[in-house]
Amino acid sequence: MSRKRIGFFTRLLDDVPAPERYRLATAQIRHAEALGYHAAWVAQHHFNGAEGGLPSPFPFLSYVAAQTSRIRLGTGVVTLTMEDPVRVAEDAVVTDALSGGRLEIGVGSGGTPSSFTAFGRDFADRRGVYDAHLATLRKAWVGDALPGDNRLYPAAAGLDQRVWQATFSVGGGIKAGQDGDGLLLSRTQPRPKDTPLASLADLQLPIVESYHANLPSGVAPRILASRSVFVADTRAEARALAEDGLRKVAQHFQSIGHVFPGDTLDDLIFAMDCHVGTPEEVAESLAADRVLDHATEIAVQVHSVDPPHDFILRSIELFATQVAPALGWIETPYPARLRATAV
């Protein structure tokens, strides 16, 4: 596998009140920065704290920017259909300025129908609304006039070149390619009813192919694959924590009609596309993921294992110091080399 940038992704799901979630996520991002991660990505979720703990990513990323210096900060994603695009453009510009130009903008159309009602939106209209809002974002960021002959202040410093589009579909891959944007691929996605045992690669490789086929000439591909990765020092530790976390998530999915291929831990790991184990086991598992051959970046998240904070920190470290170097994605980070020399 070729060199690629590594990132950390969080939905801010630590099992604590919201202020503590934000503190712990900040600590996790700072830890990732110290270990050489290229980027940190946060998800936006409205209303349901069990699905995600952050409805407003820009204030949080501005806070994180003040406590970091190098790591890039990304939205994965802003649910653009439920937002005023001019306000998103303004909030993004201010966050980018406060971070020293480190912001990456991931956008998507949203997938939770019940959330749309609170924003006065119709879920059935999301595709058209998304396209219109994305066009307004671009218009604002390149300095074009908005209604009333208004122009964005402060001016955007290249944000229109840092857009990433998230999608589950070939059509979404075509649009991201045609627009010359980055492509965001999810850590997991729903299987068609007629192919419940399809691999994640079976679903995502056609999206990648459509993206490449539609990129304008001369535009370099940007493909970020998010993956559920939990690395621990021992196999027993990794599987015990995975058993606890994945069974909780499986109960929820089964309650709303999802069917799993079986009830063993390995069945759950397969169904939720997780890479769990020691550094050696996780490296072997990721090496078999055919989508990653095409990714320019990978962002790892501990969901849906969701272990306690200290184990998240350790997983972040083991991935950077052992898994990614073993796969040839990065060199061993400087802190790990320093420790090895000291020993």
XYZ file of C-alpha atoms in Angstrom:
343
model
C 0.000 0.000 0.000
C 1.204 3.528 -0.782
C 1.880 6.350 1.629
C -1.238 8.120 2.833
C -2.207 10.716 5.387
C -3.798 9.475 8.597
C -6.557 11.161 10.546
C -8.615 10.719 13.697
C -12.416 10.897 13.573
C -14.827 11.307 16.461
C -18.579 11.480 16.919
C -18.004 12.581 20.540
C -19.731 9.586 22.119
C -17.877 9.214 25.419
C -20.369 8.089 28.060
C -20.304 11.344 30.043
C -22.243 14.668 30.030
C -21.760 16.956 27.020
C -19.148 19.327 28.545
C -16.988 16.341 29.469
C -17.467 14.840 25.997
C -16.042 18.017 24.519
C -13.113 18.031 26.938
C -12.252 14.390 26.249
C -12.564 14.779 22.467
C -10.225 17.773 22.629
C -7.706 15.691 24.576
C -7.971 12.913 21.997
C -7.326 15.357 19.144
C -4.357 16.891 20.950
C -2.977 13.379 21.474
C -3.416 12.636 17.779
C -1.590 15.835 16.851
C 1.336 14.926 19.113
C 1.576 11.568 17.322
C 1.736 13.125 13.868
C -1.842 12.686 12.647
C -2.574 14.888 9.655
C -6.195 15.738 10.491
C -8.988 15.422 13.049
C -12.596 15.128 11.891
C -15.793 15.657 13.883
C -19.329 14.614 12.998
C -22.443 16.758 13.320
C -25.582 15.184 14.800
C -28.764 16.900 15.912
C -30.912 15.994 18.932
C -29.879 12.370 19.627
C -26.846 12.267 21.918
C -26.604 8.493 21.542
C -25.812 8.907 17.833
C -23.454 11.855 18.124
C -22.622 14.509 20.671
C -21.986 17.585 18.531
C -24.738 19.633 16.852
C -22.494 22.676 16.230
C -19.066 21.743 14.857
C -17.668 25.226 14.162
C -17.615 26.509 17.781
C -16.038 23.246 18.891
C -13.382 23.286 16.159
C -12.558 26.910 16.980
C -12.018 25.839 20.589
C -9.809 22.943 19.479
C -7.879 25.258 17.154
C -6.837 27.363 20.132
C -5.337 24.264 21.789
C -3.531 22.840 18.762
C -1.066 24.221 16.257
C -0.660 21.888 13.283
C -3.375 19.279 12.901
C -5.992 20.036 10.267
C -9.582 20.248 11.503
C -12.444 18.833 9.463
C -16.226 18.589 9.544
C -17.345 15.081 8.788
C -19.916 16.285 7.942
C -21.997 19.444 8.103
C -25.531 18.327 7.228
C -25.900 21.085 4.674
C -29.573 20.494 3.885
C -30.600 21.624 7.383
C -28.387 24.714 7.468
C -28.522 28.261 6.128
C -25.659 28.097 3.600
C -24.646 31.750 4.066
C -24.278 31.190 7.815
C -22.252 28.033 7.158
C -20.023 30.053 4.837
C -19.537 32.736 7.522
C -18.968 30.293 10.394
C -16.471 28.317 8.329
C -14.531 31.449 7.349
C -14.196 32.596 10.955
C -13.181 29.128 12.152
C -10.636 28.911 9.339
C -9.169 32.289 10.296
C -8.938 31.340 13.987
C -7.238 28.049 13.107
C -4.663 29.606 10.816
C -6.144 28.118 7.660
C -6.455 24.552 8.955
C -10.150 23.939 8.237
C -11.401 21.189 5.900
C -15.094 21.237 4.987
C -16.933 17.942 4.689
C -20.588 18.259 3.677
C -23.463 15.842 3.230
C -27.205 15.721 2.666
C -28.113 14.029 5.967
C -29.701 10.680 6.701
C -32.004 11.093 9.724
C -35.506 11.980 8.482
C -36.862 12.992 11.900
C -34.251 15.749 12.270
C -35.411 17.573 9.145
C -38.805 18.481 10.606
C -37.315 20.657 13.349
C -35.553 22.734 10.692
C -38.636 23.123 8.513
C -37.199 20.855 5.822
C -38.658 17.912 3.943
C -36.404 14.866 3.876
C -37.695 13.998 0.405
C -36.301 17.291 -0.932
C -32.817 16.867 0.516
C -30.995 16.204 -2.759
C -32.137 19.365 -4.480
C -31.677 21.464 -1.340
C -28.179 20.076 -0.860
C -27.143 20.977 -4.405
C -28.539 24.510 -4.072
C -26.901 25.100 -0.673
C -23.546 23.800 -1.871
C -23.712 26.159 -4.862
C -24.375 29.075 -2.475
C -21.408 28.085 -0.318
C -19.104 28.120 -3.310
C -20.488 31.444 -4.500
C -19.852 33.025 -1.108
C -16.346 31.607 -0.755
C -15.124 32.739 -4.176
C -16.328 36.280 -3.466
C -19.336 36.425 -5.779
C -22.226 38.723 -4.884
C -24.957 37.272 -2.687
C -28.561 38.597 -2.716
C -28.657 42.309 -1.931
C -25.226 42.710 -3.528
C -23.583 41.439 -0.347
C -20.205 39.765 -0.231
C -18.757 37.533 2.424
C -16.622 39.075 5.168
C -14.005 38.086 5.991
C -13.011 36.743 2.603
C -12.476 33.008 2.310
C -8.845 32.035 1.814
C -9.212 29.035 -0.480
C -12.007 27.242 1.370
C -13.672 26.436 -1.942
C -10.635 24.217 -2.652
C -11.076 22.298 0.626
C -14.556 20.851 0.152
C -15.224 17.151 0.667
C -18.513 15.494 -0.269
C -19.802 12.479 1.671
C -21.911 9.902 -0.109
C -23.226 6.339 -0.025
C -23.995 6.286 -3.746
C -22.420 6.149 -7.187
C -24.381 9.293 -8.055
C -22.730 11.085 -5.151
C -19.329 9.906 -6.361
C -20.085 11.323 -9.797
C -21.035 14.720 -8.344
C -17.966 14.919 -6.070
C -15.791 14.094 -9.054
C -17.450 16.558 -11.404
C -17.108 19.309 -8.779
C -13.422 18.508 -8.270
C -13.984 17.995 -4.541
C -12.672 15.412 -2.127
C -14.659 12.211 -1.616
C -15.612 11.122 1.912
C -16.328 7.410 2.358
C -18.074 6.196 5.490
C -16.757 3.636 7.966
C -19.816 1.496 7.209
C -22.973 1.769 5.150
C -26.287 -0.045 4.705
C -26.314 -3.242 2.655
C -28.914 -3.768 -0.059
C -31.595 -6.215 1.062
C -30.715 -8.612 -1.733
C -26.990 -8.686 -0.798
C -26.861 -8.500 3.009
C -23.380 -10.044 3.139
C -21.771 -7.659 0.653
C -18.401 -6.344 1.779
C -17.814 -2.653 2.305
C -15.485 -2.748 -0.694
C -18.291 -4.178 -2.850
C -20.332 -1.073 -2.026
C -17.615 1.567 -2.090
C -15.375 0.598 -5.012
C -18.063 1.543 -7.587
C -18.296 4.961 -5.869
C -14.523 5.367 -6.115
C -14.551 4.368 -9.784
C -17.320 6.856 -10.589
C -15.433 9.586 -8.743
C -12.214 8.969 -10.681
C -14.078 8.790 -13.985
C -15.625 12.222 -13.460
C -12.713 14.228 -12.054
C -11.774 17.142 -14.331
C -8.472 16.774 -16.146
C -5.538 17.864 -14.002
C -7.412 17.658 -10.681
C -5.722 15.317 -8.197
C -8.051 12.878 -6.433
C -8.716 13.333 -2.736
C -10.317 10.255 -1.198
C -10.709 9.905 2.544
C -11.875 6.531 3.832
C -13.162 6.558 7.392
C -12.751 3.231 9.160
C -13.770 1.783 12.537
C -10.470 0.838 14.138
C -9.820 -0.187 17.721
C -6.284 -1.283 18.604
C -5.307 -2.652 22.001
C -2.199 -4.180 23.533
C -3.708 -7.674 23.710
C -6.276 -9.590 21.704
C -8.253 -10.405 24.853
C -8.493 -6.745 25.851
C -9.541 -5.643 22.373
C -12.231 -8.286 22.044
C -13.638 -7.813 25.541
C -14.150 -4.100 24.953
C -15.482 -4.730 21.444
C -17.963 -7.278 22.780
C -19.358 -4.744 25.225
C -19.657 -1.890 22.751
C -20.806 -3.729 19.648
C -23.530 -5.684 21.436
C -25.088 -2.434 22.667
C -25.132 -1.042 19.142
C -26.424 -4.315 17.693
C -29.378 -4.297 20.095
C -30.375 -0.861 18.836
C -30.082 -1.819 15.170
C -31.986 -5.070 15.684
C -34.786 -3.145 17.408
C -35.347 -1.116 14.220
C -35.303 -4.103 11.897
C -31.660 -4.680 10.909
C -30.665 -8.309 10.377
C -27.204 -9.563 11.353
C -25.529 -12.634 9.803
C -25.094 -14.237 13.228
C -24.709 -13.521 16.922
C -21.011 -14.135 17.597
C -18.579 -11.302 18.191
C -16.962 -11.985 14.828
C -20.391 -11.709 13.182
C -20.851 -8.281 14.769
C -17.351 -7.152 13.800
C -18.086 -8.154 10.195
C -21.557 -6.607 10.105
C -20.330 -3.270 11.456
C -17.116 -3.211 9.419
C -14.776 -2.987 12.407
C -11.046 -3.640 12.564
C -10.349 -4.868 16.100
C -7.356 -6.444 17.790
C -3.643 -6.110 18.390
C -1.572 -3.913 16.059
C -0.636 -6.971 14.013
C -4.257 -8.133 13.689
C -5.544 -4.689 12.748
C -2.788 -4.193 10.173
C -3.698 -7.536 8.582
C -7.403 -6.648 8.581
C -6.869 -3.209 7.030
C -4.510 -4.637 4.405
C -7.415 -6.737 3.118
C -9.642 -3.662 2.622
C -9.484 -3.065 -1.152
C -10.914 0.454 -0.890
C -7.868 1.617 1.045
C -5.665 0.952 -1.978
C -7.407 3.940 -3.584
C -7.637 6.224 -0.537
C -5.284 9.167 -0.223
C -6.217 9.482 3.456
C -7.669 7.267 6.164
C -9.459 8.521 9.268
C -9.798 6.061 12.142
C -12.551 6.133 14.726
C -13.315 3.859 17.659
C -17.082 3.794 16.991
C -18.973 1.497 17.461
C -16.688 -0.113 20.045
C -16.619 3.163 22.013
C -14.219 2.103 24.775
C -13.319 4.336 27.745
C -11.155 7.398 27.126
C -7.817 5.891 28.180
C -8.277 3.021 25.727
C -9.118 5.514 22.962
C -5.850 7.328 23.635
C -3.959 4.046 23.526
C -5.656 3.014 20.275
C -4.728 6.361 18.701
C -1.117 5.761 19.732
C -0.901 2.138 18.615
C -2.380 2.937 15.223
C 0.133 5.725 14.567
C 3.196 4.012 15.979
C 2.636 0.429 14.850
C -0.286 -0.143 12.465
C 0.171 2.674 9.931
C 3.972 2.221 9.689
C 3.554 -1.552 9.253
C 1.292 -0.886 6.262
C 3.757 1.578 4.763
C 1.346 4.489 5.091
C 3.636 6.646 7.245
C 7.042 6.490 8.857
C 7.116 5.661 12.545
C 6.179 8.960 14.251
C 8.940 10.898 15.954
C 7.637 10.388 19.538
C 7.731 6.606 19.054
C 11.269 6.720 17.601
C 12.353 8.856 20.513
C 10.934 6.414 23.046
C 12.550 3.467 21.269
C 15.938 5.223 21.368
C 15.532 6.025 25.047
C 14.824 2.365 25.840
